[in-house]
mmCIF file of C-alpha atoms and ligand atoms in Angstrom:
data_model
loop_
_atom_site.group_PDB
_atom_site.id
_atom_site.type_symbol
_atom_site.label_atom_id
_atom_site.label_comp_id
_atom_site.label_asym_id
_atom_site.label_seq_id
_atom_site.Cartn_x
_atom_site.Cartn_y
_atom_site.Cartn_z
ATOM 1 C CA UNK A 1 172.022 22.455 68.881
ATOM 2 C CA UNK A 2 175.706 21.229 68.603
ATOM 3 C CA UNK A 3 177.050 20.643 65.105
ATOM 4 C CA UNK A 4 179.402 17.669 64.593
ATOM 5 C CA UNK A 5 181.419 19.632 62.012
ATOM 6 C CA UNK A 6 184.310 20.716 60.963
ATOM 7 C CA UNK A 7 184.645 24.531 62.912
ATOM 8 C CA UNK A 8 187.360 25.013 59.936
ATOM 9 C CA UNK A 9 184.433 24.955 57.489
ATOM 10 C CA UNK A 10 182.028 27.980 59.548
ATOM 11 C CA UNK A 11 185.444 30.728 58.665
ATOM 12 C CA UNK A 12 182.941 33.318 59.134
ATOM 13 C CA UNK A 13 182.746 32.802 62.315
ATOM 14 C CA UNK A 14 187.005 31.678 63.362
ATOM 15 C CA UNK A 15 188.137 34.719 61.562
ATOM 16 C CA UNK A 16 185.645 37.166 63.932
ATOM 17 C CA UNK A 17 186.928 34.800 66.656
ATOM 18 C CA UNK A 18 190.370 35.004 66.164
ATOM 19 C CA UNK A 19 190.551 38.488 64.409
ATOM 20 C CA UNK A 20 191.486 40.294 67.564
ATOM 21 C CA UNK A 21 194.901 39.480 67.145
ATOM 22 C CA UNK A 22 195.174 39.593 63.079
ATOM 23 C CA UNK A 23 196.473 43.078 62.747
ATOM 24 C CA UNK A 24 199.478 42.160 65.626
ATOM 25 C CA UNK A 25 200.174 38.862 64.027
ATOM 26 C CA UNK A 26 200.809 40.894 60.383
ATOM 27 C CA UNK A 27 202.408 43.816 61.646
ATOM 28 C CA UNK A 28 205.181 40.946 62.846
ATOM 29 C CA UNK A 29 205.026 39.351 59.772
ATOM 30 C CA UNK A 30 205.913 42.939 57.645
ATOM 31 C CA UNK A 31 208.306 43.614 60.829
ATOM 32 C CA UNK A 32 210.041 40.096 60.031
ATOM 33 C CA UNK A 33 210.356 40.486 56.586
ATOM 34 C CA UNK A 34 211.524 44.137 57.087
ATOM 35 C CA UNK A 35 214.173 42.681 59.843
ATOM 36 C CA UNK A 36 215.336 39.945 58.237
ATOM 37 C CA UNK A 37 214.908 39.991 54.532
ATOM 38 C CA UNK A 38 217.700 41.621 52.408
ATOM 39 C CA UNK A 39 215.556 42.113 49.310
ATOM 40 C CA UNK A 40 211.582 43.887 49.361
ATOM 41 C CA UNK A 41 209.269 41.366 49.913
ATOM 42 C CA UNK A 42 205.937 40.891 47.824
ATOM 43 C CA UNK A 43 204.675 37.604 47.608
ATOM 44 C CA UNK A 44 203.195 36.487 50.614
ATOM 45 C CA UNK A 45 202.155 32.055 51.345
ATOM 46 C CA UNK A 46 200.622 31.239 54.131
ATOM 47 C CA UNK A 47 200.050 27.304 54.137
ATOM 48 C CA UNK A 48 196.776 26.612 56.304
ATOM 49 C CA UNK A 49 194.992 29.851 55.725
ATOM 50 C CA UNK A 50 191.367 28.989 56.988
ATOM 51 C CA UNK A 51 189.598 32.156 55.995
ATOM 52 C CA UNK A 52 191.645 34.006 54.963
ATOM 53 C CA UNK A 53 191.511 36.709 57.804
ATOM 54 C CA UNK A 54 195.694 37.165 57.563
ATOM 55 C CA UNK A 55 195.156 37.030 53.621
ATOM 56 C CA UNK A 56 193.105 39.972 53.349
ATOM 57 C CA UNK A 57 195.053 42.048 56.482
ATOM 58 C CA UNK A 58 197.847 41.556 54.617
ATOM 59 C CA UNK A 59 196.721 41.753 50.987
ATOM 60 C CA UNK A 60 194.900 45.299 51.930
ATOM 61 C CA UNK A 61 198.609 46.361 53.118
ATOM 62 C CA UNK A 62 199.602 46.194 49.346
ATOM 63 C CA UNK A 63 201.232 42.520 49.360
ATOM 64 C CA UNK A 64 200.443 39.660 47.164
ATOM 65 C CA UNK A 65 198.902 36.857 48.882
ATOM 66 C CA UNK A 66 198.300 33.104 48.512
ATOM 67 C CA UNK A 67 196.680 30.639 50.324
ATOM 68 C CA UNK A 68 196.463 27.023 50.852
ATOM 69 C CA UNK A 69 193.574 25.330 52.856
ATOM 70 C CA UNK A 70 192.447 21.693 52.854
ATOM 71 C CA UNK A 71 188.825 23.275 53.619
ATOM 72 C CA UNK A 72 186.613 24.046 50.185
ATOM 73 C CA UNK A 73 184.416 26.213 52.618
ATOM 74 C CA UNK A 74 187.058 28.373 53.954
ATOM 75 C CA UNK A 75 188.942 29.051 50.378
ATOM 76 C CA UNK A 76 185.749 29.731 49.104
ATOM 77 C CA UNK A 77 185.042 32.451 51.827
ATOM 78 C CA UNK A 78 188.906 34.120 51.621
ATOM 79 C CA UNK A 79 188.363 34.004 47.705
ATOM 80 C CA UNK A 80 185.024 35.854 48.320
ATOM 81 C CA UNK A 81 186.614 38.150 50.809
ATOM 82 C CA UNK A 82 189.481 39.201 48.122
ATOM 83 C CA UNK A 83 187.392 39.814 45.790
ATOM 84 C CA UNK A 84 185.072 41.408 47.716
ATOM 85 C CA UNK A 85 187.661 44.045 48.594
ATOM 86 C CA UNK A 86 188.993 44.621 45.203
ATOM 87 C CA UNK A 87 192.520 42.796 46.689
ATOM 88 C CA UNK A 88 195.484 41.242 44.890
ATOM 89 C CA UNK A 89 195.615 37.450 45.548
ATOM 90 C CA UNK A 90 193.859 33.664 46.182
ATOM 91 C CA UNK A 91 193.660 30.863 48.054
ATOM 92 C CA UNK A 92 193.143 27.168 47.042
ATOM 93 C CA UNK A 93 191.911 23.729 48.280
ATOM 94 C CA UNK A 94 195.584 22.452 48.205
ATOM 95 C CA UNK A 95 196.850 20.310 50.998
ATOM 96 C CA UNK A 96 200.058 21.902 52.513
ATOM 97 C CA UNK A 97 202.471 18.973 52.276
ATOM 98 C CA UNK A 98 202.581 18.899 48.708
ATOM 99 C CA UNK A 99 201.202 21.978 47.217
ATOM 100 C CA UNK A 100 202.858 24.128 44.615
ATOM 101 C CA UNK A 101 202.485 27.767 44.665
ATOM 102 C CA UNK A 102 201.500 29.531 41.707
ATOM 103 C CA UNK A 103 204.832 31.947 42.008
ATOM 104 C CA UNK A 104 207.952 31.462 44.361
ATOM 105 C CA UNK A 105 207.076 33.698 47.606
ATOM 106 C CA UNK A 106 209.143 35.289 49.149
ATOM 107 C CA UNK A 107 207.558 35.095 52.681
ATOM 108 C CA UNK A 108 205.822 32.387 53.929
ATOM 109 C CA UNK A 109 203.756 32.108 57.986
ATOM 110 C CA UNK A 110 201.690 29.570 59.516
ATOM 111 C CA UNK A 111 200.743 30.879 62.833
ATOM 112 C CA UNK A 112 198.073 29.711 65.467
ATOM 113 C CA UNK A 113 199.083 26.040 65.627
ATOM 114 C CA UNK A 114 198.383 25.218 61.863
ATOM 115 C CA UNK A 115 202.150 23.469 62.139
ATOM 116 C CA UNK A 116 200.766 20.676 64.677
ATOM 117 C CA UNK A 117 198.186 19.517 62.636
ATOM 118 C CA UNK A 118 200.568 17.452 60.748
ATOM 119 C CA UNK A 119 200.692 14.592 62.953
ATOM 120 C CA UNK A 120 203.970 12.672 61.644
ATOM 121 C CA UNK A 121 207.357 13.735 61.575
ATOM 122 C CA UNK A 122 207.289 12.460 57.732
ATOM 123 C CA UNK A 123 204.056 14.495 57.121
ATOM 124 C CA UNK A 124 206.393 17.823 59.094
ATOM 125 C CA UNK A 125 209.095 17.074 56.675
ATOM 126 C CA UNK A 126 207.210 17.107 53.807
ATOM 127 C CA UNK A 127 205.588 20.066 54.532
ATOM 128 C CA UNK A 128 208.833 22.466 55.262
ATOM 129 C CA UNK A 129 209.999 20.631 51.808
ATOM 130 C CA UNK A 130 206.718 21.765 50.361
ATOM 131 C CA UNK A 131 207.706 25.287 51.586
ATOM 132 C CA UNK A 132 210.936 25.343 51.079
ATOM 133 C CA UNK A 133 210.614 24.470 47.429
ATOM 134 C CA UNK A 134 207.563 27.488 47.258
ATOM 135 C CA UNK A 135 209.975 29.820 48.950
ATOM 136 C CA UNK A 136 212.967 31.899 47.260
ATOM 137 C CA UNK A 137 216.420 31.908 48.559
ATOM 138 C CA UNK A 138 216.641 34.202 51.573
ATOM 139 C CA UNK A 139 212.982 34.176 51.777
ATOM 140 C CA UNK A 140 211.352 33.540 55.240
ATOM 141 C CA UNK A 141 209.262 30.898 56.913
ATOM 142 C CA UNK A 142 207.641 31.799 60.116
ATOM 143 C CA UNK A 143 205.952 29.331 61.826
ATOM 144 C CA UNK A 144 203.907 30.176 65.665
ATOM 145 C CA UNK A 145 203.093 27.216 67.699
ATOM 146 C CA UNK A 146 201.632 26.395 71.409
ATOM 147 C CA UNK A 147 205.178 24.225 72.685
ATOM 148 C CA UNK A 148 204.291 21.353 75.634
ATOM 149 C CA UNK A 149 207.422 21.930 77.980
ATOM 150 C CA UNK A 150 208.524 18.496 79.795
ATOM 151 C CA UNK A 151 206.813 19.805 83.073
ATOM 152 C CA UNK A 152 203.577 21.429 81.762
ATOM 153 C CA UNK A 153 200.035 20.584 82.823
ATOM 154 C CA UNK A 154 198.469 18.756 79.827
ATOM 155 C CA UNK A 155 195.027 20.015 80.703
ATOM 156 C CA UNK A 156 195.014 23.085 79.130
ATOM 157 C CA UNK A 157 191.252 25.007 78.954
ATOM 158 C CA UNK A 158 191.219 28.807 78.044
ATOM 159 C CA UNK A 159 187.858 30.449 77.113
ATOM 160 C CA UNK A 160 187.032 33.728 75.326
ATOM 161 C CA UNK A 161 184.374 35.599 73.835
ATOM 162 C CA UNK A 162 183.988 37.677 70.880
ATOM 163 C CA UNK A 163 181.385 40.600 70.514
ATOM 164 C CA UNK A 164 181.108 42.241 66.793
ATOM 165 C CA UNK A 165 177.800 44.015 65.386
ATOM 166 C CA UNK A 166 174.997 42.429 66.321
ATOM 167 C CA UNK A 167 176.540 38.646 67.373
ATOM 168 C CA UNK A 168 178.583 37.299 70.322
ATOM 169 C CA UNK A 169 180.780 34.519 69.566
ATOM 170 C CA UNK A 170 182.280 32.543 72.777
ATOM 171 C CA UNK A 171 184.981 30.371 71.919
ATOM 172 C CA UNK A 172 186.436 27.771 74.391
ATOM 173 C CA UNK A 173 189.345 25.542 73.413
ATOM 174 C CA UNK A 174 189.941 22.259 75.447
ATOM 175 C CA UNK A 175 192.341 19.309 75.896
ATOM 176 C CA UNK A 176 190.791 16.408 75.977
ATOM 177 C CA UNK A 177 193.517 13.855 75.413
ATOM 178 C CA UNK A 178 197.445 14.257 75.610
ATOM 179 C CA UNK A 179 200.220 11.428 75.254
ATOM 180 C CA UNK A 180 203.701 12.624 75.339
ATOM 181 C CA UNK A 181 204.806 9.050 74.830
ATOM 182 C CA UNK A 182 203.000 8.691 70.828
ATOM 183 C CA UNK A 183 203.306 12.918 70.393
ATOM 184 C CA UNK A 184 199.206 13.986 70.063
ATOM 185 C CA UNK A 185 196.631 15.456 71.816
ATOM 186 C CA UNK A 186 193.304 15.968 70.808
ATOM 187 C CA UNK A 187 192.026 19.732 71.280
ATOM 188 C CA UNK A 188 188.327 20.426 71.675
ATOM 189 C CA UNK A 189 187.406 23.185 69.715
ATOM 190 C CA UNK A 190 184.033 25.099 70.675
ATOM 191 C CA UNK A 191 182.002 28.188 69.354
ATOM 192 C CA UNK A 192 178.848 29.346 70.369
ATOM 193 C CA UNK A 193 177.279 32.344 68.457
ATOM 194 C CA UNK A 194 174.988 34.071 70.166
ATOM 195 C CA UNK A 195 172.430 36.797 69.078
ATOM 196 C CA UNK A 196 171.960 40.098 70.088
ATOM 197 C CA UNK A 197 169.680 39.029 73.199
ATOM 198 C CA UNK A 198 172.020 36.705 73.938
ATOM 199 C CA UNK A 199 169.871 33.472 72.645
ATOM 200 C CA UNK A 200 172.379 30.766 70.856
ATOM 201 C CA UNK A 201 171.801 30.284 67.234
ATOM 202 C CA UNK A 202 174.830 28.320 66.441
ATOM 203 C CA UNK A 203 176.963 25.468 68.658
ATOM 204 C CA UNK A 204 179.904 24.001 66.911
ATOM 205 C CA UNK A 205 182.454 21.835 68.353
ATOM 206 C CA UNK A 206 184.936 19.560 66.771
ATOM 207 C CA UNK A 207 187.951 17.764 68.287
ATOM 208 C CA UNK A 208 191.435 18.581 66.278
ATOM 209 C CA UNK A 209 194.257 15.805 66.550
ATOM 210 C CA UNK A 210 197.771 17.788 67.036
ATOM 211 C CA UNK A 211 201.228 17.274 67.071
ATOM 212 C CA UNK A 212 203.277 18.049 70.792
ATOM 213 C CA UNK A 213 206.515 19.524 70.501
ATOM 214 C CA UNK A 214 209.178 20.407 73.274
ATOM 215 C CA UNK A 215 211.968 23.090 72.171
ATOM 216 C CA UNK A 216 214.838 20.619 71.430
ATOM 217 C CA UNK A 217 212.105 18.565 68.895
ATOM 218 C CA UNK A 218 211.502 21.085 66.889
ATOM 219 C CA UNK A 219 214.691 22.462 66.905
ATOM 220 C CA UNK A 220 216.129 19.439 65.322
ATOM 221 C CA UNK A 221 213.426 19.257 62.918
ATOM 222 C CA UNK A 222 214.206 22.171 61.219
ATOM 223 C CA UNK A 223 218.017 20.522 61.268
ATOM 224 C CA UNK A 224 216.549 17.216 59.405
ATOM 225 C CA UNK A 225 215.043 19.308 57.019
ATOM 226 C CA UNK A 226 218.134 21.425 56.095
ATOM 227 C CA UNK A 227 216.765 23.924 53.948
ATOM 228 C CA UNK A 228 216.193 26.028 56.559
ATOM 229 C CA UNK A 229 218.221 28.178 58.975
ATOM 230 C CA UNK A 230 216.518 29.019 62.317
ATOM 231 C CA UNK A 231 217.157 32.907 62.799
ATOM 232 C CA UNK A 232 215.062 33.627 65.771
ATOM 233 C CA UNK A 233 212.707 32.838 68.239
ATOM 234 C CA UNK A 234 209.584 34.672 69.643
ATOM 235 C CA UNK A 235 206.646 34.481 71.685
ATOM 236 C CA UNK A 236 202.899 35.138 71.008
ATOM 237 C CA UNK A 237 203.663 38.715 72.193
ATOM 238 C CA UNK A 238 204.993 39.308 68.769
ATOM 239 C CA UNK A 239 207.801 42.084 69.705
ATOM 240 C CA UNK A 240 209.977 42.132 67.040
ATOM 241 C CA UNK A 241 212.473 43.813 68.720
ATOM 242 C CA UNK A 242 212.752 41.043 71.750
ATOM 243 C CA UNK A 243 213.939 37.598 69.981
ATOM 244 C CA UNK A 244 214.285 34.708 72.771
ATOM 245 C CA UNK A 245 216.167 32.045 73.770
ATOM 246 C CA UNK A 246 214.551 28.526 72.646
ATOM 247 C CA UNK A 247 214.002 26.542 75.694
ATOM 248 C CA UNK A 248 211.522 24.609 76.904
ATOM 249 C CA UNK A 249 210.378 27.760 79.193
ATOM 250 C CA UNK A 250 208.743 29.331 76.193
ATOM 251 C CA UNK A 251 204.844 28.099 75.582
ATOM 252 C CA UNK A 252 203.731 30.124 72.854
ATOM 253 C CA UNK A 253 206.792 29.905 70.131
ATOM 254 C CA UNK A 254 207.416 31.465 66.812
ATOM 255 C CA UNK A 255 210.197 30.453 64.662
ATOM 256 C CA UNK A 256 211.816 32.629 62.100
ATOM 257 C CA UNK A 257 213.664 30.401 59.581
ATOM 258 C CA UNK A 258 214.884 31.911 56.185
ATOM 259 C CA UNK A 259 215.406 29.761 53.298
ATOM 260 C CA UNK A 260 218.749 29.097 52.494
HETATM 261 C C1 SAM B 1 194.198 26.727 63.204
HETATM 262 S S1 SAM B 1 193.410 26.984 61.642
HETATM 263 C C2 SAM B 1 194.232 28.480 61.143
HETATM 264 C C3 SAM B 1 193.539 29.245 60.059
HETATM 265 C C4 SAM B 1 194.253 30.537 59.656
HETATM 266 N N1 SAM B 1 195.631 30.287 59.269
HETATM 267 C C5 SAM B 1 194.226 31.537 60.777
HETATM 268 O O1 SAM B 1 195.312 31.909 61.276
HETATM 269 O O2 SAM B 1 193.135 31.979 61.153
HETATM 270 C C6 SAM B 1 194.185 25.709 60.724
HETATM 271 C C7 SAM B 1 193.824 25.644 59.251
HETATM 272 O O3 SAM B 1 194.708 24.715 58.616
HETATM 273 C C8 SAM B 1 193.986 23.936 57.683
HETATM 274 N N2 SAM B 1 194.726 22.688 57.454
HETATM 275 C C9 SAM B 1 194.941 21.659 58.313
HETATM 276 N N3 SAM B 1 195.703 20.712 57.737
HETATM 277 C C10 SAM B 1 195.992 21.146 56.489
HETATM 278 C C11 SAM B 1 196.746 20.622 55.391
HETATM 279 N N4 SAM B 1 197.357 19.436 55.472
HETATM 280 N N5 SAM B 1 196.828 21.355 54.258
HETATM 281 C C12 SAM B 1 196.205 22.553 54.155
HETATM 282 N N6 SAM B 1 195.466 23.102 55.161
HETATM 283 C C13 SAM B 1 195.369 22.412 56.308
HETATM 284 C C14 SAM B 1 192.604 23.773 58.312
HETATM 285 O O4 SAM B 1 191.610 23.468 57.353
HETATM 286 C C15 SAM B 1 192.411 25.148 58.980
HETATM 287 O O5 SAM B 1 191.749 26.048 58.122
#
């Protein structure tokens, strides 16, 4: 019973399997803005934002959210969620290299690899344009990303699984194909849901095309771009009180850039 679609489009089932680190991943994103922000942040952007599980984390912490998603199924869901909980913001099908947000925000994140699914430098540029132009001065962009290092091994596999109520989700990610030369490799996404006796009822699996970066690449992207100054670094252990070094030694990266 395996599904060739889009695991992007099924967010009811990402956001359970990813929602173990959601509450980490905002209280970074309020200790970020708290850090580095010289003004109170309300307006909240995150470009890429699937089902909205960060949306409504953050939106039930009293901040004004928006999303972007190219997925109808997954803006649908967050917009359901919102309302759902009675919470201040939206998402919309808008694609994140050219969108326009209804207000400036004064925050923006992308987390979880979202970044690497632009595939061209020009399409990277034109997305931290897209966000720079969304964000107000002195606002912040923070952007977490999986990093290839020059002497990693490029066949990555990590497996998890996911119990909640009466379902167990097992997720396995997988590459498949990696080219340093041409920058891409293609990541096999799987989820199983499982019911209570342990009997699948749902396979997905879909293979994502993504961007590779080493430390120094996307170091001097933000540089091209210029409307960005890189503040900090961090890993995926999200301490905000432990900023790191760039270098290709870190795998799991997240930027802090604030909009100059
Ligand atoms: C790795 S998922 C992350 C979802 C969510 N941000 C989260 O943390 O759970 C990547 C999301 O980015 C969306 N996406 C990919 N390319 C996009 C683009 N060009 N514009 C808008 N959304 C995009 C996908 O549809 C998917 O929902």
């Amino acid at each position: 019973m395996t599904y060739a679609v889009d695991c992007y489009d099924h967010p009811q089932y990402w956001d359970l399997a990813f929602g173990e680190d959601t509450k980490l991943e905002a209280d970074f994103i309020v200790a970020a803005a708290k850090k580095y922000c010289d003004f109170e942040p309300q307006r909240l952007l995150e470009p890429g934002c699937g089902g909205g599980r960060l949306l409504l984390e953050l939106a039930s912490r009293g901040y004004l959210v928006e999303g972007w998603d190219l997925s109808e199924a997954a803006v649908q869901y967050a917009n359901q969620q919102l309302a759902k909980q009675n919470l201040q913001g939206q998402a919309a099908v808008a694609d994140m290299q050219n969108a326009t947000p209804t207000e400036p925000a004064d925050v923006a994140y992308c987390l979880v690899n979202t970044f690497r699914h632009l595939l061209t430098e020009e399409s990277a540029i034109a997305h931290l344009k897209t966000v720079a132009a969304a964000l107000r001065p002195g606002g912040l962009y923070i952007v977490g990303m999986h990093m290839l290092p020059p002497d990693a091994d490029e066949d990555d596999e990590e497996e998890w699984a996911v119990e909640v109520d009466d379902v167990t989700i097992e997720i396995k990610l997988d590459v498949t194909f990696c080219c340093r030369r041409t920058r891409r490799e293609t990541l096999r996404f799987e989820m199983i849901v499982k019911d209570s006796a342990g009997r699948p009822q749902h396979e997905f699996q879909t293979d994502y095309d993504m961007r590779l970066y080493e430390a120094e690449e996307a170091r001097s992207l933000f540089e091209k771009v210029g409307d960005f100054e890189l503040l900090d670094v961090y890993d995926f252990w999200y301490d905000i009180d432990e900023p790191l070094e760039l270098s290709d030694e870190l795998g799991d990266t997240v930027f802090v850039l604030r909009r100059k």
